[in-house]
mmCIF file of C-alpha atoms in Angstrom:
data_model
loop_
_atom_site.group_PDB
_atom_site.id
_atom_site.type_symbol
_atom_site.label_atom_id
_atom_site.label_comp_id
_atom_site.label_asym_id
_atom_site.label_seq_id
_atom_site.Cartn_x
_atom_site.Cartn_y
_atom_site.Cartn_z
ATOM 1 C CA UNK K 225 -47.162 139.170 132.408
ATOM 2 C CA UNK K 226 -47.456 142.946 132.045
ATOM 3 C CA UNK K 227 -46.665 143.216 128.143
ATOM 4 C CA UNK K 228 -47.244 147.178 127.774
ATOM 5 C CA UNK K 229 -44.011 147.957 125.878
ATOM 6 C CA UNK K 230 -44.400 151.576 127.452
ATOM 7 C CA UNK K 231 -44.826 150.390 131.077
ATOM 8 C CA UNK K 232 -41.502 148.213 130.197
ATOM 9 C CA UNK K 233 -40.039 151.288 128.586
ATOM 10 C CA UNK K 234 -40.456 153.255 131.669
ATOM 11 C CA UNK K 235 -38.766 150.685 133.774
ATOM 12 C CA UNK K 236 -35.895 150.681 131.387
ATOM 13 C CA UNK K 237 -35.738 154.474 131.695
ATOM 14 C CA UNK K 238 -35.754 154.785 135.350
ATOM 15 C CA UNK K 239 -33.524 151.526 135.634
ATOM 16 C CA UNK K 240 -31.363 151.155 132.530
ATOM 17 C CA UNK K 241 -29.537 147.874 133.805
ATOM 18 C CA UNK K 242 -32.782 146.285 134.844
ATOM 19 C CA UNK K 243 -33.518 143.037 132.974
ATOM 20 C CA UNK K 244 -37.039 142.848 131.913
ATOM 21 C CA UNK K 245 -38.590 139.324 131.257
ATOM 22 C CA UNK K 246 -41.635 138.722 129.320
ATOM 23 C CA UNK K 247 -44.067 135.984 129.456
ATOM 24 C CA UNK K 248 -47.288 135.233 127.621
ATOM 25 C CA UNK K 249 -50.269 133.747 129.345
ATOM 26 C CA UNK K 250 -50.872 130.209 128.145
ATOM 27 C CA UNK K 251 -52.512 127.020 129.392
ATOM 28 C CA UNK K 252 -49.853 125.107 131.475
ATOM 29 C CA UNK K 253 -47.697 122.463 129.687
ATOM 30 C CA UNK K 254 -48.743 118.662 129.733
ATOM 31 C CA UNK K 255 -45.320 117.118 129.858
ATOM 32 C CA UNK K 256 -46.687 113.460 129.761
ATOM 33 C CA UNK K 257 -47.988 114.069 126.322
ATOM 34 C CA UNK K 258 -45.893 116.511 124.951
ATOM 35 C CA UNK K 259 -44.313 116.217 121.343
ATOM 36 C CA UNK K 260 -41.503 118.710 121.976
ATOM 37 C CA UNK K 261 -40.451 119.960 118.473
ATOM 38 C CA UNK K 262 -43.697 120.952 117.122
ATOM 39 C CA UNK K 263 -45.049 122.259 120.524
ATOM 40 C CA UNK K 264 -41.826 124.631 120.458
ATOM 41 C CA UNK K 265 -42.741 125.698 117.192
ATOM 42 C CA UNK K 266 -46.348 126.596 118.200
ATOM 43 C CA UNK K 267 -45.305 128.126 121.277
ATOM 44 C CA UNK K 268 -42.733 130.350 119.258
ATOM 45 C CA UNK K 269 -45.434 131.165 116.769
ATOM 46 C CA UNK K 270 -47.705 132.452 119.594
ATOM 47 C CA UNK K 271 -44.862 134.091 121.115
ATOM 48 C CA UNK K 272 -44.035 136.058 117.822
ATOM 49 C CA UNK K 273 -47.216 137.554 117.699
ATOM 50 C CA UNK K 274 -46.602 139.497 120.826
ATOM 51 C CA UNK K 275 -42.796 139.504 121.097
ATOM 52 C CA UNK K 276 -42.119 140.551 117.255
ATOM 53 C CA UNK K 277 -43.362 144.142 118.078
ATOM 54 C CA UNK K 278 -40.937 146.532 117.364
ATOM 55 C CA UNK K 279 -41.512 148.383 120.757
ATOM 56 C CA UNK K 280 -41.238 145.128 122.593
ATOM 57 C CA UNK K 281 -38.119 144.022 121.053
ATOM 58 C CA UNK K 282 -36.441 147.207 122.400
ATOM 59 C CA UNK K 283 -37.363 146.672 125.989
ATOM 60 C CA UNK K 284 -37.871 142.936 126.564
ATOM 61 C CA UNK K 285 -34.575 141.308 127.278
ATOM 62 C CA UNK K 286 -35.906 137.829 127.410
ATOM 63 C CA UNK K 287 -38.921 135.651 127.134
ATOM 64 C CA UNK K 288 -39.788 132.900 129.313
ATOM 65 C CA UNK K 289 -41.958 129.778 128.262
ATOM 66 C CA UNK K 290 -44.438 128.172 130.683
ATOM 67 C CA UNK K 291 -44.365 129.147 134.335
ATOM 68 C CA UNK K 292 -43.256 126.321 137.050
ATOM 69 C CA UNK K 293 -43.522 123.215 134.838
ATOM 70 C CA UNK K 294 -43.372 120.021 136.911
ATOM 71 C CA UNK K 295 -41.547 117.020 135.535
ATOM 72 C CA UNK K 296 -42.630 114.007 137.354
ATOM 73 C CA UNK K 297 -39.965 111.418 135.964
ATOM 74 C CA UNK K 298 -37.090 111.566 133.552
ATOM 75 C CA UNK K 299 -39.315 110.967 130.530
ATOM 76 C CA UNK K 300 -41.082 114.024 131.117
ATOM 77 C CA UNK K 301 -38.010 116.158 131.903
ATOM 78 C CA UNK K 302 -36.396 114.891 128.882
ATOM 79 C CA UNK K 303 -39.389 116.268 127.056
ATOM 80 C CA UNK K 304 -39.202 119.558 128.632
ATOM 81 C CA UNK K 305 -35.564 119.822 127.769
ATOM 82 C CA UNK K 306 -36.152 119.048 124.114
ATOM 83 C CA UNK K 307 -38.934 121.649 124.174
ATOM 84 C CA UNK K 308 -36.642 124.354 125.936
ATOM 85 C CA UNK K 309 -33.876 123.642 123.623
ATOM 86 C CA UNK K 310 -35.868 123.732 120.313
ATOM 87 C CA UNK K 311 -37.656 126.853 121.755
ATOM 88 C CA UNK K 312 -34.386 128.378 122.629
ATOM 89 C CA UNK K 313 -32.866 127.672 119.305
ATOM 90 C CA UNK K 314 -35.863 129.186 117.219
ATOM 91 C CA UNK K 315 -36.013 132.254 119.302
ATOM 92 C CA UNK K 316 -32.224 132.837 119.105
ATOM 93 C CA UNK K 317 -32.068 132.516 115.461
ATOM 94 C CA UNK K 318 -34.448 135.434 115.490
ATOM 95 C CA UNK K 319 -32.366 137.579 118.003
ATOM 96 C CA UNK K 320 -34.579 136.595 120.864
ATOM 97 C CA UNK K 321 -33.136 135.756 124.380
ATOM 98 C CA UNK K 322 -34.923 132.721 126.385
ATOM 99 C CA UNK K 323 -35.285 131.779 129.840
ATOM 100 C CA UNK K 324 -35.273 128.196 130.365
ATOM 101 C CA UNK K 325 -37.000 126.218 133.131
ATOM 102 C CA UNK K 326 -38.749 128.763 135.268
ATOM 103 C CA UNK K 327 -38.929 126.155 137.917
ATOM 104 C CA UNK K 328 -40.870 126.625 141.020
ATOM 105 C CA UNK K 329 -39.329 126.592 144.232
ATOM 106 C CA UNK K 330 -37.987 123.232 145.395
ATOM 107 C CA UNK K 331 -38.409 121.937 142.040
ATOM 108 C CA UNK K 332 -37.359 119.649 140.218
ATOM 109 C CA UNK K 333 -35.863 116.962 142.064
ATOM 110 C CA UNK K 334 -31.919 117.074 141.755
ATOM 111 C CA UNK K 335 -32.148 113.545 140.279
ATOM 112 C CA UNK K 336 -33.926 114.875 137.104
ATOM 113 C CA UNK K 337 -31.695 117.821 136.376
ATOM 114 C CA UNK K 338 -29.270 115.649 134.268
ATOM 115 C CA UNK K 339 -32.168 115.208 131.930
ATOM 116 C CA UNK K 340 -32.513 118.832 131.395
ATOM 117 C CA UNK K 341 -28.906 119.500 130.489
ATOM 118 C CA UNK K 342 -29.735 119.664 126.532
ATOM 119 C CA UNK K 343 -32.057 122.944 127.546
ATOM 120 C CA UNK K 344 -29.081 124.250 129.541
ATOM 121 C CA UNK K 345 -26.544 123.854 126.525
ATOM 122 C CA UNK K 346 -29.034 125.266 124.048
ATOM 123 C CA UNK K 347 -29.312 128.232 126.584
ATOM 124 C CA UNK K 348 -25.808 128.711 126.891
ATOM 125 C CA UNK K 349 -25.418 128.351 122.953
ATOM 126 C CA UNK K 350 -27.851 131.304 122.521
ATOM 127 C CA UNK K 351 -26.944 133.501 125.335
ATOM 128 C CA UNK K 352 -30.146 132.160 127.300
ATOM 129 C CA UNK K 353 -30.719 132.172 131.061
ATOM 130 C CA UNK K 354 -31.665 129.591 133.519
ATOM 131 C CA UNK K 355 -34.962 130.630 135.595
ATOM 132 C CA UNK K 356 -35.385 129.402 139.096
ATOM 133 C CA UNK K 357 -37.964 130.549 141.402
ATOM 134 C CA UNK K 358 -36.614 130.652 144.870
ATOM 135 C CA UNK K 359 -38.419 131.902 147.868
ATOM 136 C CA UNK K 360 -39.727 130.480 151.180
ATOM 137 C CA UNK K 361 -41.463 131.358 154.325
ATOM 138 C CA UNK K 362 -41.924 132.172 157.311
ATOM 139 C CA UNK K 363 -38.381 133.683 156.241
ATOM 140 C CA UNK K 364 -36.185 133.533 153.241
ATOM 141 C CA UNK K 365 -33.812 131.310 154.823
ATOM 142 C CA UNK K 366 -36.485 128.747 155.768
ATOM 143 C CA UNK K 367 -34.899 125.161 155.104
ATOM 144 C CA UNK K 368 -31.643 126.652 154.452
ATOM 145 C CA UNK K 369 -28.220 126.452 156.220
ATOM 146 C CA UNK K 370 -29.100 129.861 157.609
ATOM 147 C CA UNK K 371 -32.575 128.815 159.029
ATOM 148 C CA UNK K 372 -31.516 129.469 162.773
ATOM 149 C CA UNK K 373 -29.478 132.306 162.345
ATOM 150 C CA UNK K 374 -31.861 135.065 163.054
ATOM 151 C CA UNK K 375 -34.386 136.867 160.611
ATOM 152 C CA UNK K 376 -31.751 138.600 158.198
ATOM 153 C CA UNK K 377 -28.299 136.852 158.969
ATOM 154 C CA UNK K 378 -26.711 137.421 155.500
ATOM 155 C CA UNK K 379 -25.576 134.605 153.299
ATOM 156 C CA UNK K 380 -21.871 133.090 153.036
ATOM 157 C CA UNK K 381 -20.696 131.530 149.787
ATOM 158 C CA UNK K 382 -21.017 128.057 151.517
ATOM 159 C CA UNK K 383 -24.760 128.184 152.617
ATOM 160 C CA UNK K 384 -27.252 126.251 150.647
ATOM 161 C CA UNK K 385 -30.960 125.694 150.732
ATOM 162 C CA UNK K 386 -33.876 123.495 149.387
ATOM 163 C CA UNK K 387 -36.310 126.782 148.633
ATOM 164 C CA UNK K 388 -33.872 129.550 148.415
ATOM 165 C CA UNK K 389 -30.307 129.076 147.536
ATOM 166 C CA UNK K 390 -31.188 125.791 145.846
ATOM 167 C CA UNK K 391 -29.458 127.108 142.923
ATOM 168 C CA UNK K 392 -26.008 126.479 144.552
ATOM 169 C CA UNK K 393 -27.106 122.605 144.796
ATOM 170 C CA UNK K 394 -27.944 122.608 141.089
ATOM 171 C CA UNK K 395 -24.730 124.471 140.070
ATOM 172 C CA UNK K 396 -22.475 122.707 142.183
ATOM 173 C CA UNK K 397 -23.642 119.283 141.965
ATOM 174 C CA UNK K 398 -25.221 119.105 138.331
ATOM 175 C CA UNK K 399 -24.022 122.165 136.250
ATOM 176 C CA UNK K 400 -20.401 122.425 137.054
ATOM 177 C CA UNK K 401 -19.607 118.774 136.767
ATOM 178 C CA UNK K 402 -21.541 118.726 133.269
#
């Protein structure tokens, strides 16, 4: 949310391999009434006012859409997927990378992921990223297979969780098979 290109440029100067992701502040998306294609165009138009600055193009590696959208059913997830796929395509054609999803911790339910696959495909096609927010309390391993292993047990490849390490469920059960 800090869009100052000088600040982002300093991050890149101090840590050249750091990926800087931007997000503009807009009201939350209403998935129940979303018309995905025009909404994606409107979003891109709003973003281009900020992102199409020569300095920002140099230091921001990708752009998110809405923060932690919540799809309550398959129809809402399909609308979100269509929005994200179109947004990713529109930005990708301008040479701008997208971060899709940006789902909150524990979201969305696994049974809705199949409806988000068109957005994942667009991200793959346009070199985008999938954004998942993963954190928990009172420790990072709460509700994971490492929950009772002490405060900092380390993670093995087989460990999974519901809040943190959830990406492994999504990857192994939904994305890999698709």
